PDB file of C-alpha atoms in Angstrom:
ATOM      1  CA  GLU J   1      43.240 -37.472 -52.333  1.00 60.00           C
ATOM      2  CA  THR J   2      39.843 -38.863 -52.017  1.00 65.00           C
ATOM      3  CA  GLY J   3      40.883 -42.551 -51.545  1.00 85.00           C
ATOM      4  CA  VAL J   4      38.941 -43.411 -54.414  1.00 93.00           C
ATOM      5  CA  THR J   5      41.215 -45.027 -57.185  1.00 94.00           C
ATOM      6  CA  GLN J   6      40.381 -45.770 -60.580  1.00 96.00           C
ATOM      7  CA  SER J   7      42.355 -47.956 -63.349  1.00 96.00           C
ATOM      8  CA  PRO J   8      43.422 -47.560 -66.160  1.00 97.00           C
ATOM      9  CA  THR J   9      43.835 -43.862 -66.176  1.00 95.00           C
ATOM     10  CA  HIS J  10      43.845 -43.680 -69.836  1.00 96.00           C
ATOM     11  CA  LEU J  11      42.704 -46.331 -72.542  1.00 96.00           C
ATOM     12  CA  ILE J  12      42.236 -46.426 -76.300  1.00 98.00           C
ATOM     13  CA  LYS J  13      39.887 -48.786 -78.050  1.00 98.00           C
ATOM     14  CA  THR J  14      38.857 -49.835 -81.617  1.00 98.00           C
ATOM     15  CA  ARG J  15      34.975 -49.313 -82.354  1.00 98.00           C
ATOM     16  CA  GLY J  16      33.164 -52.734 -81.780  1.00 98.00           C
ATOM     17  CA  GLN J  17      35.392 -53.673 -78.838  1.00 98.00           C
ATOM     18  CA  GLN J  18      34.649 -54.209 -75.106  1.00 98.00           C
ATOM     19  CA  VAL J  19      36.155 -52.490 -72.198  1.00 98.00           C
ATOM     20  CA  THR J  20      36.625 -53.183 -68.564  1.00 98.00           C
ATOM     21  CA  LEU J  21      36.942 -50.129 -66.093  1.00 98.00           C
ATOM     22  CA  ARG J  22      37.680 -50.543 -62.357  1.00 97.00           C
ATOM     23  CA  CYS J  23      37.385 -48.635 -59.352  1.00 96.00           C
ATOM     24  CA  SER J  24      38.128 -48.969 -55.794  1.00 94.00           C
ATOM     25  CA  SER J  25      35.915 -47.279 -53.267  1.00 89.00           C
ATOM     26  CA  GLN J  26      36.868 -45.222 -50.316  1.00 85.00           C
ATOM     27  CA  SER J  27      37.394 -47.047 -46.950  1.00 81.00           C
ATOM     28  CA  GLY J  28      34.170 -47.270 -45.102  1.00 81.00           C
ATOM     29  CA  HIS J  29      32.045 -46.468 -48.040  1.00 84.00           C
ATOM     30  CA  ASN J  30      29.518 -49.275 -49.328  1.00 86.00           C
ATOM     31  CA  THR J  31      28.209 -47.374 -52.348  1.00 88.00           C
ATOM     32  CA  VAL J  32      29.595 -46.777 -55.749  1.00 92.00           C
ATOM     33  CA  SER J  33      28.177 -44.802 -58.681  1.00 93.00           C
ATOM     34  CA  TRP J  34      29.851 -44.576 -62.355  1.00 96.00           C
ATOM     35  CA  TYR J  35      29.511 -41.366 -64.478  1.00 97.00           C
ATOM     36  CA  GLN J  36      30.243 -40.577 -67.862  1.00 97.00           C
ATOM     37  CA  GLN J  37      31.548 -37.116 -68.954  1.00 96.00           C
ATOM     38  CA  ALA J  38      31.704 -36.174 -72.212  1.00 95.00           C
ATOM     39  CA  LEU J  39      34.011 -33.221 -73.114  1.00 91.00           C
ATOM     40  CA  GLY J  40      32.642 -29.828 -72.006  1.00 89.00           C
ATOM     41  CA  GLN J  41      29.608 -31.551 -70.328  1.00 92.00           C
ATOM     42  CA  GLY J  42      28.832 -32.507 -66.599  1.00 94.00           C
ATOM     43  CA  PRO J  43      29.228 -35.913 -65.523  1.00 95.00           C
ATOM     44  CA  GLN J  44      26.106 -38.198 -66.477  1.00 96.00           C
ATOM     45  CA  PHE J  45      24.740 -40.853 -64.121  1.00 94.00           C
ATOM     46  CA  ILE J  46      25.088 -44.338 -65.776  1.00 96.00           C
ATOM     47  CA  PHE J  47      24.404 -46.572 -62.352  1.00 94.00           C
ATOM     48  CA  GLN J  48      25.052 -47.206 -58.798  1.00 92.00           C
ATOM     49  CA  TYR J  49      26.014 -50.366 -56.977  1.00 92.00           C
ATOM     50  CA  TYR J  50      25.138 -51.300 -53.399  1.00 89.00           C
ATOM     51  CA  ARG J  51      25.909 -54.158 -51.834  1.00 87.00           C
ATOM     52  CA  GLU J  52      26.617 -55.979 -55.270  1.00 90.00           C
ATOM     53  CA  GLU J  53      23.356 -55.221 -56.683  1.00 91.00           C
ATOM     54  CA  GLU J  54      22.405 -52.427 -59.131  1.00 91.00           C
ATOM     55  CA  ASN J  55      20.544 -49.652 -57.207  1.00 88.00           C
ATOM     56  CA  GLY J  56      19.626 -47.173 -59.971  1.00 88.00           C
ATOM     57  CA  ARG J  57      20.272 -46.691 -63.396  1.00 92.00           C
ATOM     58  CA  GLY J  58      20.580 -43.490 -65.618  1.00 91.00           C
ATOM     59  CA  ASN J  59      19.480 -43.408 -69.445  1.00 92.00           C
ATOM     60  CA  PHE J  60      22.499 -45.896 -70.763  1.00 96.00           C
ATOM     61  CA  PRO J  61      22.037 -48.737 -72.935  1.00 97.00           C
ATOM     62  CA  PRO J  62      22.201 -52.406 -71.653  1.00 97.00           C
ATOM     63  CA  ARG J  63      25.486 -52.513 -73.206  1.00 98.00           C
ATOM     64  CA  PHE J  64      26.705 -50.523 -70.009  1.00 98.00           C
ATOM     65  CA  SER J  65      26.662 -53.154 -67.526  1.00 97.00           C
ATOM     66  CA  GLY J  66      28.790 -53.111 -64.015  1.00 96.00           C
ATOM     67  CA  LEU J  67      29.748 -55.144 -60.779  1.00 95.00           C
ATOM     68  CA  GLN J  68      30.399 -54.736 -57.513  1.00 94.00           C
ATOM     69  CA  PHE J  69      32.594 -57.052 -55.188  1.00 92.00           C
ATOM     70  CA  PRO J  70      32.351 -58.057 -51.743  1.00 90.00           C
ATOM     71  CA  ASN J  71      35.165 -55.489 -50.788  1.00 87.00           C
ATOM     72  CA  TYR J  72      32.729 -52.666 -52.407  1.00 87.00           C
ATOM     73  CA  SER J  73      35.426 -52.284 -55.443  1.00 91.00           C
ATOM     74  CA  SER J  74      33.464 -52.158 -58.686  1.00 95.00           C
ATOM     75  CA  GLU J  75      33.738 -52.531 -62.342  1.00 97.00           C
ATOM     76  CA  LEU J  76      32.265 -50.893 -65.469  1.00 98.00           C
ATOM     77  CA  ASN J  77      31.948 -52.809 -68.631  1.00 98.00           C
ATOM     78  CA  VAL J  78      31.042 -51.341 -71.929  1.00 98.00           C
ATOM     79  CA  ASN J  79      30.425 -53.722 -75.183  1.00 97.00           C
ATOM     80  CA  ALA J  80      30.242 -52.987 -78.607  1.00 98.00           C
ATOM     81  CA  LEU J  81      32.054 -49.654 -78.363  1.00 98.00           C
ATOM     82  CA  GLU J  82      31.060 -46.443 -80.253  1.00 98.00           C
ATOM     83  CA  LEU J  83      32.779 -43.622 -81.039  1.00 97.00           C
ATOM     84  CA  ASP J  84      30.476 -41.444 -78.814  1.00 97.00           C
ATOM     85  CA  ASP J  85      31.440 -43.884 -75.979  1.00 98.00           C
ATOM     86  CA  SER J  86      34.586 -41.594 -75.883  1.00 97.00           C
ATOM     87  CA  ALA J  87      34.673 -39.704 -72.499  1.00 97.00           C
ATOM     88  CA  LEU J  88      35.916 -39.396 -68.961  1.00 97.00           C
ATOM     89  CA  TYR J  89      34.464 -42.030 -66.731  1.00 98.00           C
ATOM     90  CA  LEU J  90      34.342 -41.487 -63.179  1.00 97.00           C
ATOM     91  CA  CYS J  91      33.204 -43.231 -60.223  1.00 95.00           C
ATOM     92  CA  ALA J  92      32.054 -41.993 -56.716  1.00 92.00           C
ATOM     93  CA  SER J  93      31.983 -43.720 -53.528  1.00 89.00           C
ATOM     94  CA  SER J  94      29.732 -43.157 -50.370  1.00 83.00           C
ATOM     95  CA  SER J  95      27.777 -44.904 -47.852  1.00 78.00           C
ATOM     96  CA  LEU J  96      23.997 -45.506 -48.603  1.00 72.00           C
ATOM     97  CA  GLY J  97      21.603 -44.354 -45.691  1.00 65.00           C
ATOM     98  CA  GLU J  98      24.279 -41.932 -44.259  1.00 62.00           C
ATOM     99  CA  ASP J  99      24.708 -38.244 -44.336  1.00 60.00           C
ATOM    100  CA  THR J 100      28.133 -38.414 -46.128  1.00 63.00           C
ATOM    101  CA  GLU J 101      29.348 -36.959 -49.220  1.00 76.00           C
ATOM    102  CA  ALA J 102      30.343 -38.602 -52.458  1.00 82.00           C
ATOM    103  CA  PHE J 103      34.006 -38.544 -53.437  1.00 88.00           C
ATOM    104  CA  PHE J 104      35.349 -39.104 -57.155  1.00 92.00           C
ATOM    105  CA  GLY J 105      38.087 -40.962 -58.384  1.00 94.00           C
ATOM    106  CA  GLN J 106      40.548 -39.230 -60.861  1.00 94.00           C
ATOM    107  CA  GLY J 107      38.672 -41.050 -63.580  1.00 96.00           C
ATOM    108  CA  THR J 108      39.367 -43.160 -66.633  1.00 97.00           C
ATOM    109  CA  ARG J 109      39.780 -41.385 -70.072  1.00 96.00           C
ATOM    110  CA  LEU J 110      38.365 -43.615 -72.755  1.00 97.00           C
ATOM    111  CA  THR J 111      39.551 -42.888 -76.430  1.00 97.00           C
ATOM    112  CA  VAL J 112      37.150 -45.283 -79.135  1.00 98.00           C
ATOM    113  CA  VAL J 113      38.678 -44.825 -82.711  1.00 97.00           C
TER     114      VAL J 113
ATOM    115  CA  GLN T   1      14.691 -29.261 -70.168  1.00 73.00           C
ATOM    116  CA  LYS T   2      17.888 -30.670 -68.199  1.00 83.00           C
ATOM    117  CA  GLU T   3      17.391 -31.116 -64.382  1.00 91.00           C
ATOM    118  CA  VAL T   4      20.133 -28.664 -63.569  1.00 95.00           C
ATOM    119  CA  GLU T   5      21.230 -25.880 -65.923  1.00 95.00           C
ATOM    120  CA  GLN T   6      24.491 -23.968 -65.683  1.00 95.00           C
ATOM    121  CA  ASP T   7      26.188 -21.179 -67.745  1.00 87.00           C
ATOM    122  CA  PRO T   8      29.226 -22.888 -69.177  1.00 83.00           C
ATOM    123  CA  GLY T   9      31.156 -19.503 -69.426  1.00 85.00           C
ATOM    124  CA  PRO T  10      34.140 -19.089 -69.813  1.00 93.00           C
ATOM    125  CA  LEU T  11      34.473 -16.382 -66.877  1.00 95.00           C
ATOM    126  CA  SER T  12      37.674 -14.393 -66.575  1.00 97.00           C
ATOM    127  CA  VAL T  13      38.321 -12.353 -63.508  1.00 97.00           C
ATOM    128  CA  PRO T  14      41.517 -10.502 -61.965  1.00 97.00           C
ATOM    129  CA  GLU T  15      43.071 -12.009 -59.017  1.00 98.00           C
ATOM    130  CA  GLY T  16      41.355 -10.647 -55.771  1.00 97.00           C
ATOM    131  CA  ALA T  17      37.973 -10.439 -57.567  1.00 97.00           C
ATOM    132  CA  ILE T  18      34.869 -11.782 -55.913  1.00 97.00           C
ATOM    133  CA  VAL T  19      33.318 -14.538 -58.207  1.00 97.00           C
ATOM    134  CA  SER T  20      29.804 -15.543 -58.465  1.00 96.00           C
ATOM    135  CA  LEU T  21      28.672 -18.811 -60.154  1.00 97.00           C
ATOM    136  CA  ASN T  22      24.987 -19.901 -60.820  1.00 96.00           C
ATOM    137  CA  CYS T  23      22.717 -22.783 -61.389  1.00 97.00           C
ATOM    138  CA  THR T  24      19.147 -23.382 -61.630  1.00 97.00           C
ATOM    139  CA  TYR T  25      17.278 -26.414 -61.247  1.00 96.00           C
ATOM    140  CA  SER T  26      13.835 -27.723 -61.914  1.00 94.00           C
ATOM    141  CA  ASN T  27      13.100 -30.834 -59.889  1.00 91.00           C
ATOM    142  CA  SER T  28      11.480 -29.660 -56.525  1.00 92.00           C
ATOM    143  CA  ALA T  29      12.524 -33.267 -54.909  1.00 89.00           C
ATOM    144  CA  PHE T  30      16.142 -31.726 -54.935  1.00 91.00           C
ATOM    145  CA  GLN T  31      17.209 -31.497 -51.174  1.00 90.00           C
ATOM    146  CA  TYR T  32      20.767 -31.690 -51.147  1.00 89.00           C
ATOM    147  CA  PHE T  33      23.083 -29.382 -53.265  1.00 92.00           C
ATOM    148  CA  MET T  34      26.844 -29.572 -54.021  1.00 92.00           C
ATOM    149  CA  TRP T  35      29.797 -27.779 -55.667  1.00 96.00           C
ATOM    150  CA  TYR T  36      32.800 -29.498 -57.359  1.00 95.00           C
ATOM    151  CA  ARG T  37      35.705 -27.944 -58.413  1.00 96.00           C
ATOM    152  CA  GLN T  38      37.306 -30.070 -61.354  1.00 96.00           C
ATOM    153  CA  TYR T  39      40.691 -29.099 -62.837  1.00 94.00           C
ATOM    154  CA  SER T  40      41.695 -30.160 -66.409  1.00 88.00           C
ATOM    155  CA  ARG T  41      41.615 -34.111 -66.776  1.00 81.00           C
ATOM    156  CA  LYS T  42      41.105 -34.611 -63.215  1.00 88.00           C
ATOM    157  CA  GLY T  43      38.138 -36.304 -61.309  1.00 92.00           C
ATOM    158  CA  PRO T  44      35.476 -33.533 -59.596  1.00 94.00           C
ATOM    159  CA  GLU T  45      36.694 -32.423 -56.184  1.00 93.00           C
ATOM    160  CA  LEU T  46      33.791 -31.922 -53.555  1.00 90.00           C
ATOM    161  CA  LEU T  47      34.026 -28.130 -52.235  1.00 93.00           C
ATOM    162  CA  MET T  48      30.565 -27.382 -50.689  1.00 91.00           C
ATOM    163  CA  TYR T  49      27.719 -29.647 -49.365  1.00 86.00           C
ATOM    164  CA  THR T  50      24.520 -28.302 -48.173  1.00 87.00           C
ATOM    165  CA  TYR T  51      21.034 -29.483 -47.270  1.00 85.00           C
ATOM    166  CA  SER T  52      17.998 -27.537 -48.675  1.00 83.00           C
ATOM    167  CA  SER T  53      17.851 -23.862 -48.209  1.00 83.00           C
ATOM    168  CA  GLY T  54      20.359 -21.341 -46.644  1.00 86.00           C
ATOM    169  CA  ASN T  55      24.067 -20.457 -46.976  1.00 91.00           C
ATOM    170  CA  LYS T  56      27.188 -22.264 -45.881  1.00 92.00           C
ATOM    171  CA  GLU T  57      30.546 -20.669 -45.509  1.00 94.00           C
ATOM    172  CA  ASP T  58      34.164 -22.494 -45.986  1.00 93.00           C
ATOM    173  CA  GLY T  59      36.940 -20.183 -45.999  1.00 96.00           C
ATOM    174  CA  ARG T  60      36.844 -18.066 -49.018  1.00 97.00           C
ATOM    175  CA  PHE T  61      33.815 -19.929 -50.425  1.00 97.00           C
ATOM    176  CA  THR T  62      30.105 -19.361 -49.654  1.00 96.00           C
ATOM    177  CA  ALA T  63      27.459 -21.569 -50.885  1.00 96.00           C
ATOM    178  CA  GLN T  64      23.830 -20.383 -51.156  1.00 96.00           C
ATOM    179  CA  VAL T  65      20.617 -22.370 -52.002  1.00 95.00           C
ATOM    180  CA  ASP T  66      16.971 -20.678 -52.660  1.00 94.00           C
ATOM    181  CA  LYS T  67      14.699 -23.281 -53.092  1.00 92.00           C
ATOM    182  CA  SER T  68      11.762 -20.983 -53.670  1.00 93.00           C
ATOM    183  CA  SER T  69      13.433 -19.875 -56.910  1.00 94.00           C
ATOM    184  CA  LYS T  70      15.354 -23.064 -57.577  1.00 95.00           C
ATOM    185  CA  TYR T  71      18.613 -21.166 -57.448  1.00 95.00           C
ATOM    186  CA  ILE T  72      21.985 -22.210 -56.564  1.00 96.00           C
ATOM    187  CA  SER T  73      25.111 -19.917 -56.051  1.00 96.00           C
ATOM    188  CA  LEU T  74      28.733 -20.082 -55.188  1.00 97.00           C
ATOM    189  CA  PHE T  75      30.690 -17.229 -54.289  1.00 97.00           C
ATOM    190  CA  ILE T  76      34.562 -17.327 -54.000  1.00 97.00           C
ATOM    191  CA  ARG T  77      35.933 -13.898 -52.239  1.00 97.00           C
ATOM    192  CA  ASP T  78      39.573 -13.287 -52.911  1.00 98.00           C
ATOM    193  CA  SER T  79      39.977 -15.307 -56.017  1.00 98.00           C
ATOM    194  CA  GLN T  80      43.241 -16.675 -56.497  1.00 97.00           C
ATOM    195  CA  PRO T  81      44.933 -18.181 -59.664  1.00 97.00           C
ATOM    196  CA  SER T  82      44.766 -21.666 -58.119  1.00 96.00           C
ATOM    197  CA  ASP T  83      40.871 -21.023 -58.480  1.00 97.00           C
ATOM    198  CA  SER T  84      41.153 -21.618 -62.089  1.00 97.00           C
ATOM    199  CA  ALA T  85      38.902 -24.599 -62.743  1.00 97.00           C
ATOM    200  CA  THR T  86      35.747 -25.853 -64.041  1.00 96.00           C
ATOM    201  CA  TYR T  87      33.081 -25.542 -61.280  1.00 97.00           C
ATOM    202  CA  LEU T  88      30.301 -28.039 -61.263  1.00 97.00           C
ATOM    203  CA  CYS T  89      26.870 -27.728 -59.338  1.00 97.00           C
ATOM    204  CA  ALA T  90      25.034 -31.026 -58.791  1.00 94.00           C
ATOM    205  CA  ALA T  91      21.908 -31.832 -56.833  1.00 93.00           C
ATOM    206  CA  THR T  92      19.983 -34.928 -55.852  1.00 89.00           C
ATOM    207  CA  PRO T  93      16.896 -35.689 -54.027  1.00 85.00           C
ATOM    208  CA  SER T  94      18.327 -37.261 -50.906  1.00 76.00           C
ATOM    209  CA  ASN T  95      21.575 -38.016 -49.440  1.00 62.00           C
ATOM    210  CA  THR T  96      20.834 -42.054 -49.786  1.00 61.00           C
ATOM    211  CA  GLY T  97      23.313 -42.716 -52.131  1.00 60.00           C
ATOM    212  CA  ASN T  98      24.955 -40.480 -55.165  1.00 60.00           C
ATOM    213  CA  GLN T  99      22.585 -40.317 -58.110  1.00 83.00           C
ATOM    214  CA  PHE T 100      23.617 -36.687 -58.765  1.00 89.00           C
ATOM    215  CA  TYR T 101      22.341 -34.476 -61.489  1.00 92.00           C
ATOM    216  CA  PHE T 102      25.137 -32.379 -62.626  1.00 95.00           C
ATOM    217  CA  GLY T 103      25.023 -28.912 -64.685  1.00 96.00           C
ATOM    218  CA  THR T 104      27.481 -28.603 -67.570  1.00 95.00           C
ATOM    219  CA  GLY T 105      30.120 -26.669 -65.510  1.00 95.00           C
ATOM    220  CA  THR T 106      31.779 -23.136 -65.433  1.00 96.00           C
ATOM    221  CA  SER T 107      35.168 -22.566 -66.433  1.00 95.00           C
ATOM    222  CA  LEU T 108      36.715 -20.214 -64.904  1.00 97.00           C
ATOM    223  CA  THR T 109      40.274 -18.357 -65.088  1.00 97.00           C
ATOM    224  CA  VAL T 110      41.716 -16.007 -62.289  1.00 97.00           C
ATOM    225  CA  ILE T 111      44.274 -13.756 -64.200  1.00 97.00           C
ATOM    226  CA  PRO T 112      47.382 -12.697 -61.751  1.00 96.00           C
TER     227      PRO T 112
END
């Protein structure tokens, strides 16, 4: 167990809807990153949050947005869901500026129908 | 061209075999290299974390990085059926965060 928890574990949404995924980072970690992993692919970086600010973003449209809270937990919001958004969404926590590894949660599997 | 390339396999070996998993990368700025193991429908689990070139050993696992050829390897000795999983290599320019670039993953099956 990594201490990184994500909720919910599974979710089914309809195209055009909005979804919010949640992540609690490991104790002592101040940075959360979100990744999208399509079936049969490696995780793709969506964005990273450090001290409640976005600190880097991958090649994802603005309808993917996030938040980080003072306790370092985080949310990923996706608006106007598309069928291609169906994937495993992973969050990873670490400590920015320290030589520490990143630990992943178990993921949220999102299915868009 | 993807930043990190990895042969997706699948790879099937008998129990006890030595397994070699490999990745190549294109970005010379990458300094930190990781191997993750991912069981079906689970999050990736960190196996090895190395900085720059060289070898790192942990039990049955050995990670190698050759920055001159931009080549990353993971060796598994005395493979066990419980090693059956997808193995992901990843790289990042610095340790100041976790903006990792992943390969597609190699699916490994160890047959009893």
